[in-house]
mmCIF file of C-alpha atoms in Angstrom:
data_model
loop_
_atom_site.group_PDB
_atom_site.id
_atom_site.type_symbol
_atom_site.label_atom_id
_atom_site.label_comp_id
_atom_site.label_asym_id
_atom_site.label_seq_id
_atom_site.Cartn_x
_atom_site.Cartn_y
_atom_site.Cartn_z
ATOM 1 C CA MET A 274 11.294 20.170 3.313
ATOM 2 C CA THR A 275 9.651 23.509 2.625
ATOM 3 C CA PRO A 276 6.155 24.363 3.924
ATOM 4 C CA GLU A 277 4.913 24.206 0.330
ATOM 5 C CA HIS A 278 6.270 20.660 -0.092
ATOM 6 C CA LYS A 279 4.700 19.618 3.216
ATOM 7 C CA ASP A 280 1.349 21.048 2.170
ATOM 8 C CA LYS A 281 1.531 19.184 -1.151
ATOM 9 C CA ALA A 282 2.338 15.937 0.673
ATOM 10 C CA LEU A 283 -0.645 16.381 3.000
ATOM 11 C CA ALA A 284 -2.923 17.140 0.063
ATOM 12 C CA ALA A 285 -2.053 13.718 -1.417
ATOM 13 C CA VAL A 286 -3.803 12.020 1.550
ATOM 14 C CA SER A 287 -7.587 11.692 1.299
ATOM 15 C CA PHE A 288 -8.010 12.782 4.930
ATOM 16 C CA PHE A 289 -6.144 16.060 4.472
ATOM 17 C CA ASP A 290 -7.236 16.926 0.936
ATOM 18 C CA ARG A 291 -10.732 17.698 2.315
ATOM 19 C CA LEU A 292 -9.362 20.520 4.447
ATOM 20 C CA PRO A 293 -9.642 24.180 3.457
ATOM 21 C CA ALA A 294 -6.251 25.379 2.235
ATOM 22 C CA PRO A 295 -5.588 27.596 5.294
ATOM 23 C CA ARG A 296 -6.296 24.696 7.681
ATOM 24 C CA ARG A 297 -4.000 22.368 5.772
ATOM 25 C CA ALA A 298 -1.273 24.989 5.608
ATOM 26 C CA GLU A 299 -1.554 25.375 9.375
ATOM 27 C CA LEU A 300 -1.032 21.656 9.883
ATOM 28 C CA ALA A 301 1.799 21.599 7.335
ATOM 29 C CA ALA A 302 3.613 24.264 9.336
ATOM 30 C CA LYS A 303 3.403 22.049 12.444
ATOM 31 C CA ALA A 304 4.430 18.822 10.689
ATOM 32 C CA GLU A 305 7.977 17.557 11.232
ATOM 33 C CA ALA A 306 9.694 15.998 8.215
ATOM 34 C CA ALA A 307 12.132 13.140 8.661
ATOM 35 C CA GLN A 308 14.303 11.079 6.312
ATOM 36 C CA LEU A 309 14.795 7.560 7.668
ATOM 37 C CA PRO A 310 16.831 4.579 6.431
ATOM 38 C CA ALA A 311 15.544 1.175 5.370
ATOM 39 C CA GLY A 312 14.930 -1.008 8.391
ATOM 40 C CA PHE A 313 13.954 1.887 10.653
ATOM 41 C CA PRO A 314 11.113 0.960 13.058
ATOM 42 C CA LEU A 315 8.195 3.378 12.749
ATOM 43 C CA ALA A 316 5.735 1.744 15.148
ATOM 44 C CA GLU A 317 5.615 -1.137 17.619
ATOM 45 C CA ARG A 318 2.476 -3.115 18.244
ATOM 46 C CA GLY A 319 0.901 -2.390 21.634
ATOM 47 C CA VAL A 320 2.843 0.836 22.194
ATOM 48 C CA PRO A 321 0.722 4.011 22.574
ATOM 49 C CA ALA A 322 0.595 6.141 19.439
ATOM 50 C CA THR A 323 1.173 9.857 19.917
ATOM 51 C CA GLY A 324 0.599 11.118 16.393
ATOM 52 C CA LEU A 325 -0.003 10.486 12.710
ATOM 53 C CA GLN A 326 2.596 9.818 10.038
ATOM 54 C CA VAL A 327 2.226 10.643 6.364
ATOM 55 C CA LEU A 328 4.411 8.561 4.075
ATOM 56 C CA VAL A 329 5.829 10.914 1.454
ATOM 57 C CA GLU A 330 8.435 8.647 -0.165
ATOM 58 C CA GLY A 331 9.394 4.995 0.136
ATOM 59 C CA GLN A 332 7.616 1.874 1.335
ATOM 60 C CA VAL A 333 6.656 0.629 4.791
ATOM 61 C CA ARG A 334 5.880 -2.909 5.906
ATOM 62 C CA LEU A 335 3.114 -3.495 8.458
ATOM 63 C CA PHE A 336 3.475 -6.752 10.376
ATOM 64 C CA LEU A 337 2.474 -8.701 13.475
ATOM 65 C CA PRO A 338 5.245 -9.698 15.895
ATOM 66 C CA PRO A 339 6.700 -11.998 17.085
ATOM 67 C CA GLU A 340 6.313 -14.112 13.908
ATOM 68 C CA GLU A 341 6.567 -10.901 11.856
ATOM 69 C CA SER A 342 3.726 -11.951 9.561
ATOM 70 C CA THR A 343 3.340 -9.277 6.896
ATOM 71 C CA ILE A 344 -0.089 -7.648 6.945
ATOM 72 C CA ASP A 345 0.420 -4.927 4.367
ATOM 73 C CA ILE A 346 3.009 -2.933 2.450
ATOM 74 C CA VAL A 347 2.107 0.706 1.937
ATOM 75 C CA GLY A 348 3.528 3.410 -0.285
ATOM 76 C CA PRO A 349 3.520 7.187 -0.745
ATOM 77 C CA GLY A 350 0.280 8.914 0.202
ATOM 78 C CA SER A 351 -0.464 6.461 3.008
ATOM 79 C CA LEU A 352 -1.494 7.590 6.472
ATOM 80 C CA LEU A 353 -0.129 5.720 9.492
ATOM 81 C CA GLY A 354 -0.997 5.969 13.163
ATOM 82 C CA GLU A 355 -4.694 6.822 12.874
ATOM 83 C CA CYS A 356 -5.120 4.939 16.155
ATOM 84 C CA ALA A 357 -3.628 7.995 17.886
ATOM 85 C CA LEU A 358 -7.053 9.594 17.399
ATOM 86 C CA CYS A 359 -8.967 6.673 18.936
ATOM 87 C CA ASP A 360 -9.816 5.812 22.536
ATOM 88 C CA ASP A 361 -7.365 2.896 22.574
ATOM 89 C CA ALA A 362 -4.414 4.731 21.069
ATOM 90 C CA ARG A 363 -2.148 1.701 20.797
ATOM 91 C CA HIS A 364 -0.584 0.591 17.550
ATOM 92 C CA PRO A 365 -2.422 -2.544 16.331
ATOM 93 C CA VAL A 366 0.543 -3.579 14.179
ATOM 94 C CA SER A 367 4.250 -2.864 13.960
ATOM 95 C CA ALA A 368 5.667 -0.824 11.070
ATOM 96 C CA GLN A 369 9.139 -0.814 9.543
ATOM 97 C CA ALA A 370 10.627 0.988 6.560
ATOM 98 C CA ILE A 371 11.668 -1.454 3.828
ATOM 99 C CA SER A 372 13.337 1.299 1.807
ATOM 100 C CA PRO A 373 14.622 4.767 2.655
ATOM 101 C CA VAL A 374 11.537 6.815 3.526
ATOM 102 C CA VAL A 375 10.459 10.410 3.980
ATOM 103 C CA ILE A 376 7.645 10.922 6.479
ATOM 104 C CA LEU A 377 5.735 13.801 8.013
ATOM 105 C CA ASP A 378 4.993 13.532 11.742
ATOM 106 C CA LEU A 379 1.884 15.226 13.129
ATOM 107 C CA ARG A 380 1.045 15.293 16.828
ATOM 108 C CA ALA A 381 -2.442 14.109 17.736
ATOM 109 C CA GLU A 382 -3.097 17.257 19.722
ATOM 110 C CA ASP A 383 -2.528 19.311 16.562
ATOM 111 C CA VAL A 384 -4.978 17.207 14.554
ATOM 112 C CA TRP A 385 -7.833 17.006 17.061
ATOM 113 C CA PRO A 386 -8.930 20.662 16.697
ATOM 114 C CA VAL A 387 -9.155 20.140 12.943
ATOM 115 C CA LEU A 388 -11.400 17.108 13.369
ATOM 116 C CA LEU A 389 -13.670 19.048 15.706
ATOM 117 C CA ALA A 390 -13.940 22.004 13.354
ATOM 118 C CA GLU A 391 -14.000 20.327 9.930
ATOM 119 C CA THR A 392 -16.779 17.785 9.375
ATOM 120 C CA ASP A 393 -15.549 16.801 5.917
ATOM 121 C CA ALA A 394 -12.142 15.870 7.311
ATOM 122 C CA THR A 395 -13.723 13.732 10.024
ATOM 123 C CA LEU A 396 -15.860 11.911 7.460
ATOM 124 C CA ALA A 397 -12.810 11.401 5.256
ATOM 125 C CA LEU A 398 -10.908 9.832 8.150
ATOM 126 C CA LEU A 399 -13.821 7.508 8.906
ATOM 127 C CA GLY A 400 -13.975 6.635 5.237
ATOM 128 C CA ALA A 401 -10.275 5.778 5.169
ATOM 129 C CA ILE A 402 -10.620 3.509 8.211
ATOM 130 C CA SER A 403 -13.657 1.838 6.622
ATOM 131 C CA ALA A 404 -11.746 1.322 3.357
ATOM 132 C CA ASN A 405 -8.890 -0.301 5.261
ATOM 133 C CA LEU A 406 -11.311 -2.721 6.907
ATOM 134 C CA LYS A 407 -12.978 -3.443 3.584
ATOM 135 C CA GLY A 408 -9.589 -4.136 2.030
ATOM 136 C CA LEU A 409 -8.625 -6.502 4.847
ATOM 137 C CA LEU A 410 -11.880 -8.456 4.519
ATOM 138 C CA GLY A 411 -11.405 -8.581 0.765
ATOM 139 C CA ARG A 412 -7.931 -10.050 1.123
ATOM 140 C CA VAL A 413 -9.231 -12.702 3.529
ATOM 141 C CA ASN A 414 -11.824 -13.556 0.895
ATOM 142 C CA ASP A 415 -9.106 -13.758 -1.778
ATOM 143 C CA ILE A 416 -7.062 -16.163 0.368
ATOM 144 C CA LYS A 417 -10.086 -18.416 0.836
ATOM 145 C CA LEU A 418 -11.386 -18.372 -2.735
ATOM 146 C CA ARG A 419 -8.316 -17.925 -4.950
ATOM 147 C CA THR A 420 -5.402 -20.309 -5.470
ATOM 148 C CA THR A 421 -1.825 -19.162 -4.859
ATOM 149 C CA ALA A 422 -1.298 -18.838 -8.611
ATOM 150 C CA GLN A 423 -4.444 -16.717 -8.926
ATOM 151 C CA ARG A 424 -3.335 -14.454 -6.065
ATOM 152 C CA LEU A 425 0.042 -13.965 -7.719
ATOM 153 C CA ALA A 426 -1.695 -13.252 -11.031
ATOM 154 C CA MET A 427 -3.926 -10.681 -9.326
ATOM 155 C CA PHE A 428 -0.846 -9.055 -7.795
ATOM 156 C CA LEU A 429 0.844 -8.808 -11.200
ATOM 157 C CA VAL A 430 -2.286 -7.380 -12.811
ATOM 158 C CA SER A 431 -2.476 -4.725 -10.096
ATOM 159 C CA LEU A 432 1.193 -3.940 -10.582
ATOM 160 C CA ALA A 433 0.698 -3.543 -14.323
ATOM 161 C CA ARG A 434 -1.888 -0.832 -13.572
ATOM 162 C CA GLN A 435 0.844 1.233 -11.908
ATOM 163 C CA PRO A 436 2.716 3.131 -14.675
ATOM 164 C CA SER A 437 5.867 3.449 -12.557
ATOM 165 C CA ALA A 438 6.212 -0.351 -12.442
ATOM 166 C CA VAL A 439 6.237 -0.829 -16.225
ATOM 167 C CA ASP A 440 9.817 -0.792 -17.445
ATOM 168 C CA ARG A 441 8.845 -0.755 -21.070
ATOM 169 C CA ALA A 442 5.899 -1.533 -23.272
ATOM 170 C CA ALA A 443 6.700 -3.443 -26.421
ATOM 171 C CA ASN A 444 6.122 -2.080 -29.886
ATOM 172 C CA GLY A 445 3.481 -4.716 -30.522
ATOM 173 C CA PRO A 446 1.037 -6.626 -28.301
ATOM 174 C CA ALA A 447 2.855 -9.921 -28.965
ATOM 175 C CA GLU A 448 5.887 -8.588 -27.118
ATOM 176 C CA GLY A 449 3.942 -8.013 -23.900
ATOM 177 C CA ILE A 450 5.082 -5.775 -21.076
ATOM 178 C CA ILE A 451 7.907 -6.017 -18.586
ATOM 179 C CA LEU A 452 7.297 -5.206 -14.912
ATOM 180 C CA THR A 453 9.686 -4.397 -12.106
ATOM 181 C CA LEU A 454 8.773 -6.069 -8.830
ATOM 182 C CA PRO A 455 8.379 -3.414 -6.103
ATOM 183 C CA TYR A 456 10.150 -5.458 -3.404
ATOM 184 C CA GLY A 457 11.802 -8.819 -2.820
ATOM 185 C CA LYS A 458 10.109 -12.136 -3.498
ATOM 186 C CA LYS A 459 10.161 -13.066 0.198
ATOM 187 C CA LEU A 460 8.027 -10.009 1.038
ATOM 188 C CA ILE A 461 5.764 -10.647 -1.940
ATOM 189 C CA ALA A 462 5.209 -14.211 -0.732
ATOM 190 C CA GLU A 463 4.397 -13.015 2.794
ATOM 191 C CA ARG A 464 2.070 -10.348 1.457
ATOM 192 C CA LEU A 465 0.180 -12.926 -0.606
ATOM 193 C CA ALA A 466 -0.058 -15.393 2.298
ATOM 194 C CA MET A 467 2.203 -18.042 0.805
ATOM 195 C CA THR A 468 5.704 -19.421 1.286
ATOM 196 C CA PRO A 469 8.613 -18.465 -1.007
ATOM 197 C CA GLU A 470 8.476 -22.031 -2.362
ATOM 198 C CA SER A 471 4.782 -21.633 -3.186
ATOM 199 C CA LEU A 472 5.556 -18.330 -4.892
ATOM 200 C CA SER A 473 8.146 -20.041 -7.111
ATOM 201 C CA ARG A 474 5.699 -22.823 -8.008
ATOM 202 C CA SER A 475 2.959 -20.278 -8.702
ATOM 203 C CA LEU A 476 5.245 -18.292 -10.983
ATOM 204 C CA ALA A 477 6.086 -21.495 -12.849
ATOM 205 C CA ARG A 478 2.349 -22.233 -13.150
ATOM 206 C CA LEU A 479 1.763 -18.780 -14.632
ATOM 207 C CA GLY A 480 4.137 -19.684 -17.428
ATOM 208 C CA ARG A 481 1.143 -21.361 -19.067
ATOM 209 C CA GLU A 482 -0.618 -17.982 -18.906
ATOM 210 C CA GLY A 483 2.210 -16.135 -20.639
ATOM 211 C CA VAL A 484 4.163 -14.922 -17.593
ATOM 212 C CA ARG A 485 7.950 -15.304 -17.612
ATOM 213 C CA ALA A 486 10.617 -14.306 -15.107
ATOM 214 C CA VAL A 487 13.159 -12.131 -16.902
ATOM 215 C CA ASP A 488 15.505 -11.966 -13.924
ATOM 216 C CA ARG A 489 15.249 -11.768 -10.119
ATOM 217 C CA THR A 490 13.453 -8.425 -10.168
ATOM 218 C CA THR A 491 11.425 -8.328 -13.391
ATOM 219 C CA VAL A 492 8.735 -10.399 -15.106
ATOM 220 C CA ARG A 493 7.199 -10.316 -18.559
ATOM 221 C CA ILE A 494 3.462 -10.620 -19.205
ATOM 222 C CA ASP A 495 2.402 -11.528 -22.729
ATOM 223 C CA ASP A 496 -1.348 -10.883 -22.352
ATOM 224 C CA LEU A 497 -2.548 -8.798 -19.417
ATOM 225 C CA ASP A 498 -6.253 -9.354 -20.136
ATOM 226 C CA ALA A 499 -5.786 -13.125 -20.222
ATOM 227 C CA LEU A 500 -3.879 -12.982 -16.949
ATOM 228 C CA ALA A 501 -6.690 -10.989 -15.318
ATOM 229 C CA LEU A 502 -9.146 -13.627 -16.529
ATOM 230 C CA PHE A 503 -7.017 -16.397 -15.002
ATOM 231 C CA ALA A 504 -6.803 -14.451 -11.718
ATOM 232 C CA GLY A 505 -10.564 -14.667 -11.484
ATOM 233 C CA LEU A 506 -11.077 -10.928 -11.674
ATOM 234 C CA LEU A 507 -14.601 -10.122 -12.726
ATOM 235 C CA PRO A 508 -14.901 -7.522 -15.511
ATOM 236 C CA GLU A 509 -16.041 -4.895 -13.009
ATOM 237 C CA GLU A 510 -13.043 -5.686 -10.743
ATOM 238 C CA GLU A 511 -10.478 -5.015 -13.449
ATOM 239 C CA ASN A 512 -11.106 -1.302 -12.944
ATOM 240 C CA ASP A 513 -11.874 -1.617 -9.214
ATOM 241 C CA ASP A 514 -9.195 0.175 -7.204
ATOM 242 C CA ASP A 515 -10.161 -1.688 -4.015
ATOM 243 C CA ALA A 516 -9.715 -5.092 -5.660
ATOM 244 C CA LEU A 517 -6.429 -4.174 -7.295
ATOM 245 C CA HIS A 518 -4.965 -2.312 -4.328
ATOM 246 C CA ARG A 519 -5.646 -5.127 -1.922
ATOM 247 C CA ALA A 520 -3.851 -7.505 -4.284
ATOM 248 C CA GLN A 521 -0.800 -5.305 -4.400
ATOM 249 C CA GLY A 522 -0.965 -4.290 -0.790
ATOM 250 C CA TYR A 523 -1.526 -0.545 -1.175
ATOM 251 C CA TRP A 524 -4.481 0.984 0.689
ATOM 252 C CA ARG A 525 -5.328 4.431 -0.548
#
């Protein structure tokens, strides 16, 4: 990966996009790029973290061993290993690639001088940590207040807001849209705090709301607005990135 590509990847992360271009270019020159296969372990809970990782391509699952309960699934533009900059620099969760990934590794000792010199970057990092906590609390609230079918509906609505997930839009509204699921149903079920059996029942329930499974990896939604209403999304939440991202599992 060229220095220019590294710099562009860093700029896609809210923490690094606050940096003056020369500062970011300096960090990009020190970052080590790596291409890793699906299944590769990126972090182990309780093990000291030595640096930050920027996810450039692919998806990573965050989970709690030994039960391997899925906490989150993150995509490109995500920052991992922020704990390396904290007093207790131990990974709070384990991380594993669920697809081939490209990451940038940054040593903590290379990032610290930037934090000390650039106030905006420090505030951005604090903001990202706060957003993660807010997202976690929001998901706990969703589990308590929304049914499994509503959580699945919310997930599908969030997915429909991602252009890359829409296989095709029909010529007319009656045809609906067809979505590609970003990962397997087992992971989706874990991410939404339900069993695979509950996911199947919830999908069947959503048939009354105009949702149909096309095959194992795609679903069709006849009326996205009606599905959002069933999910219990308030009008202001339909355009709320926090609400939609926590449903899909992406923290930005």
